[in-house]
């Protein structure tokens, strides 16, 4: 199968005052189209840093990142933003929805940014995504009127409504109770199985890891184990 | 509703309103001041255009912009009439005083009606000329503003009211006129006047006539009507500069108000800017979104400013009789200042927001 994501020997050093924090020390990772990768590891081992690098929110200190054939590490700030716009959908632990917009408004915003203007309006796609995530009757609710699980489903809907090549999820169930976690996880699984959506997900939760196709373990800024 | 601009304004309506009021204040100030300057200037110009005398003969220092005294002997009238080229000479007292309403200045003229009317082609459109010491005539604007007509009483100065015996046209100089004798009586200046209006036989010879008067009656002050009765902008030096400075200040106020509003907005919504960045919004997109919001606030503020200016102008006009005339050029300037000021003020916060680091912004509480 086609490789859609390829990271080679990534290093990331944060400078805090005069101290260098080595968050990543040579990480290589590959994901094929339709893959579902779970990244596990103790807190502070560099998982979020890796995910931010893969999505172009950060630049690596060294190494290469190819997203669907485009080199993120070599790209300028504006080019990375553009690759992110076209190819990446993010889901965060804190949901990060626009509080002033309704669920549908949040999806429309993602569409508009994706289409770079006021275009990109695809009500059919929106309805399909909202139905898939069982949110049809929540379309006109604002985030504060929704439960945590519903908010995360809206965030997931927002991430996939523009059909990105890859979804990057940073502890998507970290703020959810087990019931809502189950719902969100089964939806991720469904997206992956039915639509072949490539997903890279960070998690602490063994149950979450279980829905993935493979698990990558990290420790101290390095990948220690990768199982199928 | 999926516009973040409108959603943001609805989220913080008071802050948006305060910014709008800030912009409105600047805009309405510009409109009111320029409208007043223009209105008063045009008013004086219209009234002085109807004075047909070319020369004003006075004592030095007898008439300034906001004060006047009667210290010129009316005996000069006969002497002036002897001078070659002089067709008519009419003495007049101009009395300028602080209005009873404590705002602005009022002017009343004392003049013998028949020669004055003949010289300046004035006519009485209702009633008759003033004769007795308690009689005045007024022009149509004064009649309208004070809601007085022939037979009515008018408080001019002092305690006793004056009877309006006639209405004259066209408007010229002071809107209230009484007979010279009545004014001399009121001011206790028998035999004196403020200046003597001199009409030349031939308007083109006014300079020569003036020189002749100066030679024969030296030591007095000879002015040309066209120089004295000029527009206010020229007679109050630096009024134009003042108006431009005011306009500049209004622009600064608009810019600062909008800048402050957008700056706090952006600090408050740092994590939302992080979301926009995570969704792949370019720097330009973020700047444009913030500018849209600033522009919407400014445009509403401008509209508010126009409404305030028009209402306040007409209220001040009705209360104090000051004239406001709004010109297109200044209206456009005021509108540009409000909107451009706002847009410019928002630029710094917008650029700052666009330059935020996405990961830091996303984790902002
Ligand atoms: N912006 C930053 N500045 C400095 N150090 C950072 C920054 N972000 C992360 N780190 C450090 O890098 C390491 C990896 O962090 P992170 O990638 O967030 O780990 P994880 O997501 O696995 O908990 C940690 O030691 C963390 O303190
Ligand atoms: Mg993390």
Coordinates of C-alpha atoms and ligand atoms in Angstrom, one line a residue:
Chain A
X1 CA 0.0 0.0 0.0
X2 CA 1.1 3.6 -0.6
X3 CA 3.1 5.3 2.1
X4 CA 1.3 8.5 3.0
X5 CA 3.3 9.6 6.0
X6 CA 7.0 9.2 6.4
X7 CA 9.2 10.6 9.2
X8 CA 12.9 10.1 9.1
X9 CA 15.3 10.5 12.0
X10 CA 13.4 13.3 13.6
X11 CA 15.0 15.3 16.4
X12 CA 13.5 18.2 18.3
X13 CA 15.3 20.3 20.8
X14 CA 13.5 23.0 22.8
X15 CA 15.6 25.8 24.2
X16 CA 14.4 26.9 27.5
X17 CA 16.6 29.7 28.7
X18 CA 20.1 28.2 28.4
X19 CA 18.9 24.6 28.8
X20 CA 18.3 22.4 25.8
X21 CA 15.4 19.9 26.2
X22 CA 15.8 17.0 23.8
X23 CA 12.1 16.1 23.2
X24 CA 12.8 13.8 20.3
X25 CA 16.1 11.9 19.6
X26 CA 15.9 10.4 16.2
X27 CA 12.4 9.1 15.6
X28 CA 11.5 7.4 12.3
X29 CA 7.9 6.4 11.6
X30 CA 6.0 5.4 8.5
X31 CA 2.3 5.0 7.9
X32 CA 0.6 3.6 4.8
X33 CA -2.7 4.8 3.4
X34 CA -5.5 3.4 5.6
X35 CA -3.2 2.7 8.5
X36 CA -4.4 3.4 12.1
X37 CA -1.3 3.9 14.4
X38 CA -1.6 4.4 18.2
X39 CA 1.4 6.0 19.9
X40 CA 1.8 5.2 23.6
X41 CA 4.3 6.2 26.2
X42 CA 4.7 7.9 29.5
X43 CA 4.0 11.6 29.9
X44 CA 6.8 13.8 28.6
X45 CA 8.3 11.2 26.3
X46 CA 7.7 13.4 23.2
X47 CA 4.4 12.1 21.8
X48 CA 2.8 15.5 21.3
X49 CA 6.0 16.9 19.9
X50 CA 6.0 14.2 17.3
X51 CA 2.4 14.7 16.4
X52 CA 2.9 18.5 16.1
X53 CA 5.9 17.9 13.8
X54 CA 3.9 15.5 11.6
X55 CA 1.1 18.1 11.3
X56 CA 3.5 21.0 10.5
X57 CA 2.7 22.9 13.7
X58 CA 6.4 22.7 14.6
X59 CA 9.6 22.4 12.7
X60 CA 12.1 19.6 13.6
X61 CA 15.6 20.5 14.6
X62 CA 16.7 17.8 12.1
X63 CA 15.2 15.0 10.1
X64 CA 12.7 14.8 7.3
X65 CA 8.9 14.6 7.2
X66 CA 7.0 13.6 4.0
X67 CA 3.2 14.0 4.0
X68 CA 1.6 12.6 0.9
X69 CA 4.9 13.3 -1.0
X70 CA 5.4 16.8 0.3
X71 CA 8.4 17.6 2.5
X72 CA 7.3 19.5 5.7
X73 CA 10.7 19.9 7.2
X74 CA 12.0 21.8 4.2
X75 CA 8.9 23.9 3.7
X76 CA 8.6 27.6 4.8
X77 CA 6.1 28.5 7.4
X78 CA 3.5 29.5 4.9
X79 CA 4.0 26.3 2.9
X80 CA 3.6 24.2 6.0
X81 CA 0.4 26.0 6.8
X82 CA -0.8 25.3 3.3
X83 CA 0.1 21.6 3.5
X84 CA -1.7 21.4 6.8
X85 CA -4.8 23.0 5.3
X86 CA -4.9 20.5 2.4
X87 CA -3.8 17.3 4.0
X88 CA -4.2 17.2 7.8
X89 CA -7.1 17.1 10.3
X90 CA -6.3 17.6 13.9
X91 CA -8.2 16.3 17.0
X92 CA -7.1 17.5 20.4
X93 CA -7.7 16.3 23.9
X94 CA -9.3 19.6 24.8
X95 CA -11.6 19.5 21.8
X96 CA -10.7 23.1 20.8
X97 CA -13.9 24.0 19.2
X98 CA -14.9 27.6 18.4
X99 CA -17.0 28.4 21.4
X100 CA -19.0 31.1 19.6
X101 CA -20.0 28.9 16.7
X102 CA -22.5 26.1 16.5
X103 CA -21.5 22.6 15.6
X104 CA -22.4 23.3 12.0
X105 CA -20.6 26.7 12.2
X106 CA -17.4 24.9 13.3
X107 CA -17.6 22.6 10.3
X108 CA -18.4 25.4 7.9
X109 CA -15.3 27.3 9.3
X110 CA -13.1 24.3 8.6
X111 CA -14.6 24.1 5.1
X112 CA -14.1 27.7 4.4
X113 CA -10.4 27.7 5.5
X114 CA -9.9 24.5 3.5
X115 CA -11.4 26.1 0.4
X116 CA -9.5 29.3 1.1
X117 CA -12.5 31.6 0.7
X118 CA -16.2 31.5 1.1
X119 CA -16.5 28.5 -1.1
X120 CA -16.2 24.9 0.0
X121 CA -19.8 24.7 1.1
X122 CA -20.8 21.1 0.8
X123 CA -24.0 20.5 2.8
X124 CA -24.3 16.9 1.6
X125 CA -20.8 16.1 2.9
X126 CA -21.6 17.9 6.1
X127 CA -24.8 16.0 6.6
X128 CA -23.1 12.7 5.9
X129 CA -20.3 13.4 8.4
X130 CA -22.8 14.6 11.1
X131 CA -24.9 11.5 10.5
X132 CA -21.9 9.2 10.7
X133 CA -21.0 10.8 14.1
X134 CA -24.6 10.8 15.1
X135 CA -24.8 14.5 15.5
X136 CA -27.7 15.4 13.2
X137 CA -29.8 16.8 16.0
X138 CA -26.9 18.7 17.5
X139 CA -26.1 20.7 14.4
X140 CA -27.3 24.0 15.8
X141 CA -25.9 23.7 19.3
X142 CA -22.9 25.6 20.5
X143 CA -20.0 23.7 22.3
X144 CA -21.1 24.7 25.8
X145 CA -24.5 23.1 25.1
X146 CA -22.9 19.8 24.3
X147 CA -21.5 17.0 26.5
X148 CA -17.8 16.3 26.3
X149 CA -18.4 13.3 24.2
X150 CA -20.5 15.3 21.8
X151 CA -18.0 18.0 21.6
X152 CA -15.2 15.6 20.7
X153 CA -17.5 14.1 18.0
X154 CA -18.0 17.6 16.6
X155 CA -14.2 18.0 16.7
X156 CA -13.8 14.7 14.8
X157 CA -16.5 15.8 12.3
X158 CA -14.6 19.0 11.8
X159 CA -11.4 17.1 11.2
X160 CA -12.8 14.8 8.5
X161 CA -15.3 17.1 6.8
X162 CA -12.6 18.4 4.5
X163 CA -11.4 14.9 3.6
X164 CA -7.8 15.2 4.8
X165 CA -5.2 12.5 3.9
X166 CA -4.3 12.0 7.6
X167 CA -6.0 12.6 10.9
X168 CA -3.7 13.4 13.8
X169 CA -5.3 12.9 17.2
X170 CA -3.6 13.8 20.5
X171 CA -5.3 11.9 23.4
X172 CA -8.8 12.3 21.9
X173 CA -10.3 10.4 24.8
X174 CA -8.1 12.0 27.5
X175 CA -11.0 14.2 28.7
X176 CA -13.8 11.7 28.3
X177 CA -15.5 9.2 30.6
X178 CA -15.3 5.6 29.5
X179 CA -18.7 5.5 27.8
X180 CA -17.9 8.6 25.7
X181 CA -14.4 7.3 25.1
X182 CA -16.0 4.1 23.7
X183 CA -18.2 6.0 21.3
X184 CA -15.4 8.2 20.0
X185 CA -13.0 5.2 19.6
X186 CA -15.6 3.2 17.7
X187 CA -16.1 6.1 15.4
X188 CA -12.4 6.5 14.7
X189 CA -12.4 2.7 14.0
X190 CA -15.3 3.1 11.7
X191 CA -13.8 6.0 9.8
X192 CA -10.7 3.9 9.4
X193 CA -12.4 0.7 8.4
X194 CA -15.2 2.0 6.2
X195 CA -13.5 4.9 4.6
X196 CA -9.8 3.9 4.8
X197 CA -9.0 7.1 6.7
X198 CA -5.4 7.2 7.8
X199 CA -5.1 8.0 11.5
X200 CA -2.3 8.6 13.9
X201 CA -3.5 8.7 17.5
X202 CA -1.7 9.4 20.8
X203 CA -3.2 7.6 23.8
X204 CA -2.6 6.5 27.3
X205 CA -5.5 4.2 27.2
X206 CA -4.9 0.5 26.4
X207 CA -8.5 0.1 25.2
X208 CA -7.9 3.0 22.8
X209 CA -4.8 1.4 21.6
X210 CA -6.7 -1.8 21.0
X211 CA -8.9 -0.3 18.3
X212 CA -5.8 0.6 16.3
X213 CA -4.0 -1.6 13.7
X214 CA -0.6 -1.2 15.3
X215 CA 0.9 0.4 18.4
X216 CA 4.2 2.4 18.6
X217 CA 5.8 2.7 22.1
X218 CA 7.9 5.7 22.9
X219 CA 10.2 6.6 25.8
X220 CA 12.6 9.5 26.3
X221 CA 12.1 10.9 22.8
X222 CA 12.7 7.6 21.1
X223 CA 10.6 4.7 19.7
X224 CA 11.2 1.7 21.7
X225 CA 8.9 -0.9 20.2
X226 CA 6.5 -1.1 17.4
X227 CA 3.9 -4.0 17.3
X228 CA 1.5 -5.1 14.7
Chain B
X1 CA -24.8 31.7 12.0
X2 CA -21.3 30.7 11.0
X3 CA -19.4 34.0 10.7
X4 CA -16.8 34.3 13.4
X5 CA -16.9 38.0 13.0
X6 CA -20.6 38.4 13.9
X7 CA -20.4 35.7 16.5
X8 CA -17.5 37.5 18.2
X9 CA -19.3 40.8 18.3
X10 CA -22.4 39.1 19.7
X11 CA -20.3 37.4 22.3
X12 CA -19.0 40.7 23.6
X13 CA -21.7 43.2 22.8
X14 CA -20.8 45.8 25.4
X15 CA -17.2 45.9 24.3
X16 CA -18.2 46.2 20.7
X17 CA -20.6 48.9 21.5
X18 CA -18.0 50.9 23.5
X19 CA -15.6 50.7 20.5
X20 CA -18.4 51.8 18.2
X21 CA -19.2 54.8 20.5
X22 CA -15.5 55.7 20.5
X23 CA -15.5 55.8 16.7
X24 CA -18.8 57.6 16.6
X25 CA -17.4 60.3 19.0
X26 CA -14.5 61.0 16.7
X27 CA -16.6 61.1 13.6
X28 CA -19.4 63.3 15.1
X29 CA -16.8 65.8 16.5
X30 CA -15.3 66.2 13.1
X31 CA -18.7 66.7 11.5
X32 CA -20.0 69.1 14.2
X33 CA -17.0 71.3 14.2
X34 CA -16.6 71.5 10.4
X35 CA -20.3 71.8 10.0
X36 CA -20.4 74.7 12.5
X37 CA -17.5 76.5 10.9
X38 CA -19.0 76.2 7.5
X39 CA -22.5 77.1 8.6
X40 CA -21.4 80.2 10.5
X41 CA -19.1 81.2 7.7
X42 CA -21.8 80.9 5.0
X43 CA -24.2 82.7 7.2
X44 CA -22.0 85.7 7.7
X45 CA -21.1 85.6 4.0
X46 CA -24.7 85.6 2.9
X47 CA -25.5 88.5 5.2
X48 CA -22.5 90.6 4.3
X49 CA -23.1 90.0 0.6
X50 CA -26.1 92.2 0.9
X51 CA -24.2 95.2 2.2
X52 CA -23.9 97.4 -0.8
X53 CA -21.7 100.1 0.7
X54 CA -18.1 99.7 -0.4
X55 CA -16.4 101.6 2.5
X56 CA -16.6 101.5 6.2
X57 CA -15.5 104.7 8.0
X58 CA -14.6 104.2 11.7
X59 CA -12.4 105.3 14.5
X60 CA -9.4 103.1 15.2
X61 CA -10.4 100.3 17.5
X62 CA -14.1 100.9 17.4
X63 CA -15.0 97.6 15.9
X64 CA -13.4 94.2 16.6
X65 CA -14.7 90.8 15.8
X66 CA -16.5 90.2 19.1
X67 CA -16.9 93.7 20.5
X68 CA -17.7 97.2 19.4
X69 CA -18.3 100.6 20.7
X70 CA -19.8 103.8 19.5
X71 CA -17.1 106.4 19.5
X72 CA -17.4 108.0 16.1
X73 CA -19.3 111.3 15.8
X74 CA -22.2 111.3 13.4
X75 CA -21.0 114.8 12.3
X76 CA -18.7 113.0 9.8
X77 CA -21.7 112.0 7.8
X78 CA -22.1 115.5 6.3
X79 CA -18.4 115.8 5.7
X80 CA -18.3 112.5 3.9
X81 CA -21.2 113.4 1.7
X82 CA -19.2 116.4 0.5
X83 CA -16.4 114.2 -0.8
X84 CA -16.2 113.6 -4.5
X85 CA -17.3 110.2 -5.6
X86 CA -19.4 109.5 -2.4
X87 CA -23.0 108.8 -3.2
X88 CA -24.3 108.2 0.3
X89 CA -23.1 107.9 3.9
X90 CA -25.2 106.2 6.6
X91 CA -24.2 106.0 10.2
X92 CA -24.7 102.8 12.1
X93 CA -24.2 101.5 15.6
X94 CA -23.2 97.9 15.9
X95 CA -23.8 96.5 19.4
X96 CA -22.2 93.2 20.1
X97 CA -22.9 91.5 23.4
X98 CA -22.8 88.2 25.2
X99 CA -26.1 86.3 24.5
X100 CA -28.4 86.0 27.5
X101 CA -28.3 82.2 27.0
X102 CA -24.6 82.3 27.8
X103 CA -23.5 80.8 24.5
X104 CA -22.3 82.7 21.5
X105 CA -22.6 86.4 20.8
X106 CA -25.5 88.5 19.6
X107 CA -25.4 91.6 17.4
X108 CA -27.9 94.4 17.1
X109 CA -27.7 97.3 14.8
X110 CA -29.0 100.9 15.2
X111 CA -29.6 102.5 11.8
X112 CA -31.9 105.1 10.3
X113 CA -34.0 102.9 8.2
X114 CA -34.8 105.0 5.1
X115 CA -31.3 105.9 4.0
X116 CA -30.0 102.5 5.0
X117 CA -32.7 100.7 3.1
X118 CA -32.1 102.9 0.0
X119 CA -28.4 102.3 0.1
X120 CA -28.6 98.6 0.5
X121 CA -31.8 97.9 -1.3
X122 CA -33.6 96.5 1.7
X123 CA -37.3 96.3 1.9
X124 CA -39.9 95.8 4.7
X125 CA -41.9 92.7 3.8
X126 CA -44.3 93.1 6.7
X127 CA -45.2 95.9 9.0
X128 CA -43.2 99.1 9.0
X129 CA -39.7 100.5 9.8
X130 CA -38.7 101.1 13.5
X131 CA -39.3 104.6 14.9
X132 CA -39.9 104.7 18.6
X133 CA -37.1 103.8 21.1
X134 CA -38.7 100.5 21.9
X135 CA -39.2 99.3 18.3
X136 CA -37.2 96.8 16.2
X137 CA -37.3 95.2 12.9
X138 CA -36.0 91.6 12.3
X139 CA -35.2 89.5 9.3
X140 CA -37.1 86.4 8.3
X141 CA -34.6 84.0 9.8
X142 CA -34.8 85.7 13.2
X143 CA -38.6 85.7 12.9
X144 CA -38.6 82.0 12.2
X145 CA -36.0 81.1 14.9
X146 CA -37.6 83.2 17.7
X147 CA -41.1 82.4 16.5
X148 CA -41.9 86.1 16.6
X149 CA -43.8 88.1 14.0
X150 CA -45.0 91.7 13.6
X151 CA -46.6 92.9 16.8
X152 CA -44.7 90.4 19.0
X153 CA -42.3 91.3 21.8
X154 CA -38.6 90.4 21.7
X155 CA -36.0 90.5 24.5
X156 CA -33.0 92.1 22.8
X157 CA -30.8 93.4 25.6
X158 CA -31.4 94.9 29.0
X159 CA -34.6 94.3 30.8
X160 CA -37.3 95.9 28.8
X161 CA -38.7 94.0 25.8
X162 CA -38.8 95.5 22.3
X163 CA -41.8 95.5 20.0
X164 CA -41.3 93.9 16.6
X165 CA -42.9 96.4 14.2
X166 CA -41.6 95.0 10.9
X167 CA -39.8 92.2 9.0
X168 CA -37.2 93.1 6.4
X169 CA -35.4 91.3 3.6
X170 CA -32.9 90.3 2.4
X171 CA -30.8 89.4 5.5
X172 CA -27.9 91.7 6.1
X173 CA -25.6 92.2 9.0
X174 CA -27.3 91.9 12.4
X175 CA -30.7 90.2 12.3
X176 CA -32.2 92.7 14.7
X177 CA -32.2 96.5 13.9
X178 CA -33.6 99.5 15.6
X179 CA -33.4 103.2 14.8
X180 CA -30.1 104.9 15.3
X181 CA -31.8 107.2 17.9
X182 CA -33.2 104.3 19.8
X183 CA -29.8 102.7 20.0
X184 CA -28.0 105.9 21.0
X185 CA -30.6 106.3 23.7
X186 CA -30.2 102.7 24.9
X187 CA -26.4 103.0 25.0
X188 CA -26.4 106.7 26.2
X189 CA -24.1 107.7 23.3
X190 CA -26.0 110.7 21.8
X191 CA -24.5 111.9 18.5
X192 CA -22.2 108.9 18.2
X193 CA -22.1 105.8 16.0
X194 CA -19.8 102.8 15.4
X195 CA -19.1 103.3 11.8
X196 CA -20.4 105.1 8.7
X197 CA -21.2 103.1 5.7
X198 CA -20.1 104.8 2.5
X199 CA -21.5 104.0 -0.9
X200 CA -19.5 105.1 -3.9
X201 CA -20.9 106.5 -7.1
X202 CA -18.8 104.1 -9.0
X203 CA -17.8 100.8 -7.3
X204 CA -14.7 100.6 -9.4
X205 CA -13.4 103.9 -7.9
X206 CA -13.7 102.8 -4.3
X207 CA -9.9 102.8 -3.8
X208 CA -9.6 106.4 -5.1
X209 CA -12.6 107.5 -3.0
X210 CA -11.0 105.9 0.1
X211 CA -7.7 107.8 -0.5
X212 CA -9.6 111.0 -0.9
X213 CA -11.5 110.4 2.4
X214 CA -8.2 109.6 4.1
X215 CA -6.7 112.9 2.9
X216 CA -9.6 115.0 3.9
X217 CA -10.5 113.3 7.2
X218 CA -7.1 112.0 8.5
X219 CA -6.7 109.9 11.6
X220 CA -9.7 107.7 11.1
X221 CA -9.9 104.1 10.0
X222 CA -11.0 103.3 6.5
X223 CA -11.9 99.7 5.6
X224 CA -13.3 98.1 2.5
X225 CA -16.4 96.1 3.1
X226 CA -15.1 93.3 1.0
X227 CA -12.1 92.9 3.4
X228 CA -14.1 93.2 6.6
X229 CA -17.1 91.0 5.7
X230 CA -15.0 88.2 4.5
X231 CA -15.7 84.6 5.5
X232 CA -15.0 83.4 9.0
X233 CA -12.3 81.0 7.9
X234 CA -10.2 84.0 6.8
X235 CA -11.2 86.3 9.6
X236 CA -10.4 83.7 12.3
X237 CA -6.8 82.8 11.4
X238 CA -5.8 79.2 11.7
X239 CA -9.4 77.9 11.8
X240 CA -8.5 75.6 8.9
X241 CA -5.5 74.4 10.8
X242 CA -7.6 73.8 13.9
X243 CA -10.1 71.8 11.9
X244 CA -7.4 69.6 10.4
X245 CA -5.8 69.0 13.8
X246 CA -9.2 68.1 15.2
X247 CA -9.7 65.7 12.3
X248 CA -6.3 64.1 12.9
X249 CA -7.1 63.7 16.6
X250 CA -10.5 62.1 15.8
X251 CA -8.6 59.6 13.6
X252 CA -6.2 58.8 16.4
X253 CA -9.1 58.3 18.8
X254 CA -10.8 55.9 16.5
X255 CA -7.6 54.0 15.9
X256 CA -6.8 53.7 19.6
X257 CA -10.3 52.7 20.6
X258 CA -10.5 50.0 17.9
X259 CA -6.9 48.9 18.6
X260 CA -7.5 48.5 22.3
X261 CA -10.8 46.5 21.6
X262 CA -9.1 44.2 19.1
X263 CA -6.1 43.8 21.3
X264 CA -8.1 42.6 24.2
X265 CA -10.2 40.5 21.9
X266 CA -7.2 38.7 20.6
X267 CA -5.6 38.1 23.9
X268 CA -8.8 36.7 25.1
X269 CA -9.2 34.5 22.0
X270 CA -5.6 33.3 21.7
X271 CA -6.6 29.6 21.7
X272 CA -9.1 30.3 18.9
X273 CA -6.3 31.7 16.8
X274 CA -4.5 28.5 17.5
X275 CA -7.5 26.5 16.2
X276 CA -7.5 28.6 13.0
X277 CA -3.8 27.8 12.6
X278 CA -4.4 24.1 13.2
X279 CA -7.1 24.2 10.6
X280 CA -4.5 25.6 8.1
X281 CA -5.6 29.2 8.1
X282 CA -2.9 31.4 6.6
X283 CA -1.5 34.6 8.2
X284 CA -3.5 36.5 5.7
X285 CA -6.7 34.8 6.5
X286 CA -6.3 35.6 10.2
X287 CA -5.4 39.2 9.5
X288 CA -8.4 39.6 7.2
X289 CA -10.8 38.0 9.7
X290 CA -9.7 40.5 12.4
X291 CA -9.8 43.4 10.0
X292 CA -13.3 42.5 9.0
X293 CA -14.4 42.6 12.6
X294 CA -12.7 46.0 13.1
X295 CA -14.2 47.4 9.9
X296 CA -17.7 46.2 10.9
X297 CA -17.3 48.0 14.3
X298 CA -15.9 51.1 12.6
X299 CA -18.6 51.3 10.0
X300 CA -21.4 51.0 12.6
X301 CA -19.5 53.5 14.7
X302 CA -19.3 55.9 11.7
X303 CA -23.0 55.6 11.0
X304 CA -23.7 56.3 14.7
X305 CA -21.4 59.3 14.5
X306 CA -23.4 60.7 11.5
X307 CA -26.7 60.3 13.3
X308 CA -25.3 61.9 16.5
X309 CA -23.9 64.8 14.5
X310 CA -27.1 65.5 12.6
X311 CA -29.2 65.2 15.8
X312 CA -26.9 67.3 17.9
X313 CA -26.5 69.9 15.2
X314 CA -30.2 70.4 14.8
X315 CA -30.6 70.5 18.6
X316 CA -27.9 73.1 19.0
X317 CA -29.4 75.1 16.1
X318 CA -32.8 75.1 17.7
X319 CA -31.5 76.0 21.2
X320 CA -28.7 78.4 20.4
X321 CA -29.4 79.4 16.8
X322 CA -25.9 78.3 15.6
X323 CA -25.8 77.3 12.0
X324 CA -24.6 73.9 10.8
X325 CA -24.0 73.1 7.2
X326 CA -22.6 69.7 6.4
X327 CA -20.5 69.4 3.3
X328 CA -19.9 66.2 1.3
X329 CA -16.1 66.6 1.5
X330 CA -16.0 66.7 5.3
X331 CA -18.6 63.9 5.5
X332 CA -16.5 61.7 3.4
X333 CA -13.4 62.7 5.3
X334 CA -15.1 61.9 8.6
X335 CA -16.3 58.5 7.3
X336 CA -12.8 57.7 6.0
X337 CA -11.2 58.7 9.3
X338 CA -13.6 56.5 11.3
X339 CA -13.1 53.4 9.1
X340 CA -9.5 53.8 8.2
X341 CA -8.6 54.7 11.8
X342 CA -10.4 51.5 13.0
X343 CA -8.7 49.4 10.3
X344 CA -5.3 50.8 11.1
X345 CA -5.8 50.4 14.8
X346 CA -6.7 46.7 14.3
X347 CA -3.7 46.1 12.1
X348 CA -1.2 45.7 14.9
X349 CA -3.2 43.2 17.0
X350 CA -4.1 41.4 13.7
X351 CA -0.5 41.0 12.7
X352 CA 0.4 39.9 16.2
X353 CA -2.3 37.3 16.2
X354 CA -1.2 36.0 12.8
X355 CA 2.4 35.7 14.1
X356 CA 1.4 33.6 17.2
X357 CA 3.0 30.3 17.5
X358 CA 0.3 27.7 16.8
X359 CA 1.2 25.2 19.5
X360 CA 1.5 27.9 22.2
X361 CA -1.8 29.5 21.1
X362 CA -3.6 26.1 21.1
X363 CA -2.5 25.4 24.7
X364 CA -3.4 28.9 25.9
X365 CA -6.0 28.8 28.7
Ligands
LIG1 N1 7.3 24.4 24.1 C1 8.1 23.7 24.8 N2 9.2 24.3 25.4 C2 10.1 23.6 26.1 N3 10.0 22.3 26.4 C3 8.9 21.6 25.9 C4 7.9 22.3 25.1 N4 7.0 21.4 24.7 C5 7.4 20.2 25.2 N5 8.5 20.4 25.9 C6 9.2 19.3 26.6 O1 9.5 18.3 25.7 C7 9.3 17.0 26.2 C8 8.2 16.3 25.4 O2 7.0 16.9 25.6 P1 5.7 16.4 24.9 O3 6.0 16.2 23.5 O4 4.5 17.3 25.2 O5 5.4 15.0 25.6 P2 4.1 14.1 25.7 O6 3.1 14.6 24.8 O7 4.6 12.7 25.4 O8 3.7 14.2 27.2 C9 8.9 17.3 27.7 O9 10.0 17.1 28.5 C10 8.4 18.7 27.7 O10 8.6 19.3 28.9
LIG2 MG1 1.1 15.3 25.1

